């Protein structure tokens, strides 16, 4: 099965495709490309001291004696800027699965060299 590691898509055949990002995407036209930015649902890791806690004003933080820096453990966070619900995320996943299945069916029906594999009006 294909896999993406270190921004490289590796296929069973051994062919490797270098990616600029870390994902592939399919559009409603069934054209395939790289997913540009993980801005709908993504993973973010930051250290504890980068995480704003809102308990101390900037002024108070400046005059408070500094403690010796301790090594902080990274904290993982899920970014969901559109506040999507579980059902909405599952709906998006189903939509993308449907597009990939349509592309597979169209390739089987028309062959890889036929423009009919795409959802385009001709």
XYZ file of C-alpha atoms in Angstrom, residues 11-120:
110
model
C 4.114 3.448 -4.133
C 4.218 -0.366 -4.153
C 6.022 -0.209 -7.508
C 8.884 1.604 -5.779
C 8.137 4.899 -7.520
C 8.607 7.881 -5.219
C 7.013 11.305 -5.580
C 8.480 14.195 -3.591
C 5.801 16.381 -2.021
C 6.064 20.027 -1.003
C 3.616 19.431 1.834
C 2.551 16.338 3.688
C -0.718 15.351 2.038
C -2.550 14.559 -1.188
C -5.964 15.854 -2.086
C -8.698 15.198 -4.630
C -11.033 17.868 -5.950
C -14.622 17.566 -7.121
C -13.269 17.412 -10.699
C -11.388 14.246 -9.583
C -8.054 15.928 -10.254
C -5.388 14.881 -7.738
C -2.759 17.159 -6.274
C -1.065 18.072 -3.059
C -3.139 19.271 -0.148
C -1.919 22.838 0.257
C -2.333 23.576 3.944
C -3.674 21.622 6.914
C -6.114 24.379 7.840
C -9.361 22.473 8.444
C -8.320 19.814 10.955
C -4.705 19.402 11.969
C -2.181 18.459 14.628
C 0.014 20.978 16.416
C 2.757 20.353 18.919
C 4.150 23.078 21.157
C 6.081 23.241 24.402
C 4.330 23.990 27.700
C 6.009 27.403 28.034
C 4.728 28.498 24.595
C 1.180 27.745 25.629
C -0.529 30.939 26.816
C -2.225 30.457 30.180
C -3.633 33.963 30.572
C -3.004 34.067 34.317
C -0.210 36.629 34.362
C -0.097 40.078 32.800
C 2.875 41.025 30.639
C 4.012 43.518 33.283
C 3.862 40.957 36.078
C 5.725 38.444 33.946
C 8.511 40.983 33.352
C 9.142 41.764 37.032
C 8.755 38.234 38.343
C 12.136 36.586 39.006
C 13.064 34.117 36.319
C 13.390 30.483 37.323
C 15.957 28.222 35.809
C 14.629 26.930 32.518
C 13.386 23.420 32.782
C 12.987 21.152 29.848
C 9.304 21.199 29.021
C 7.428 18.307 27.550
C 5.717 18.971 24.200
C 1.944 19.289 24.299
C -0.132 17.991 21.397
C -3.203 19.918 20.290
C -5.920 19.370 17.686
C -6.580 22.481 15.609
C -10.182 22.788 14.454
C -10.550 26.489 13.500
C -14.002 26.028 11.937
C -15.264 24.222 15.067
C -16.458 21.274 13.031
C -18.436 18.589 14.799
C -17.649 14.878 14.667
C -20.490 14.381 12.190
C -19.188 17.180 9.949
C -15.677 15.674 9.911
C -17.114 12.241 9.106
C -19.204 13.810 6.321
C -16.066 15.372 4.816
C -14.252 12.028 5.029
C -17.165 10.256 3.308
C -17.190 12.917 0.574
C -13.466 12.457 -0.089
C -13.782 8.661 -0.074
C -16.623 8.988 -2.586
C -14.437 11.134 -4.876
C -11.545 8.636 -4.735
C -13.959 5.761 -5.488
C -15.379 7.689 -8.469
C -11.853 8.241 -9.776
C -11.046 4.528 -9.427
C -14.290 3.555 -11.207
C -13.665 6.064 -14.009
C -10.100 4.814 -14.551
C -11.358 1.229 -14.735
C -14.098 2.269 -17.173
C -12.174 4.654 -19.460
C -8.474 3.940 -18.896
C -5.858 6.310 -17.540
C -5.293 8.209 -20.812
C -8.931 9.211 -21.351
C -9.992 12.689 -20.142
C -13.418 11.223 -19.285
C -11.948 10.052 -15.987
C -12.370 13.621 -14.712
C -15.676 15.219 -13.740
C -15.569 17.881 -16.434
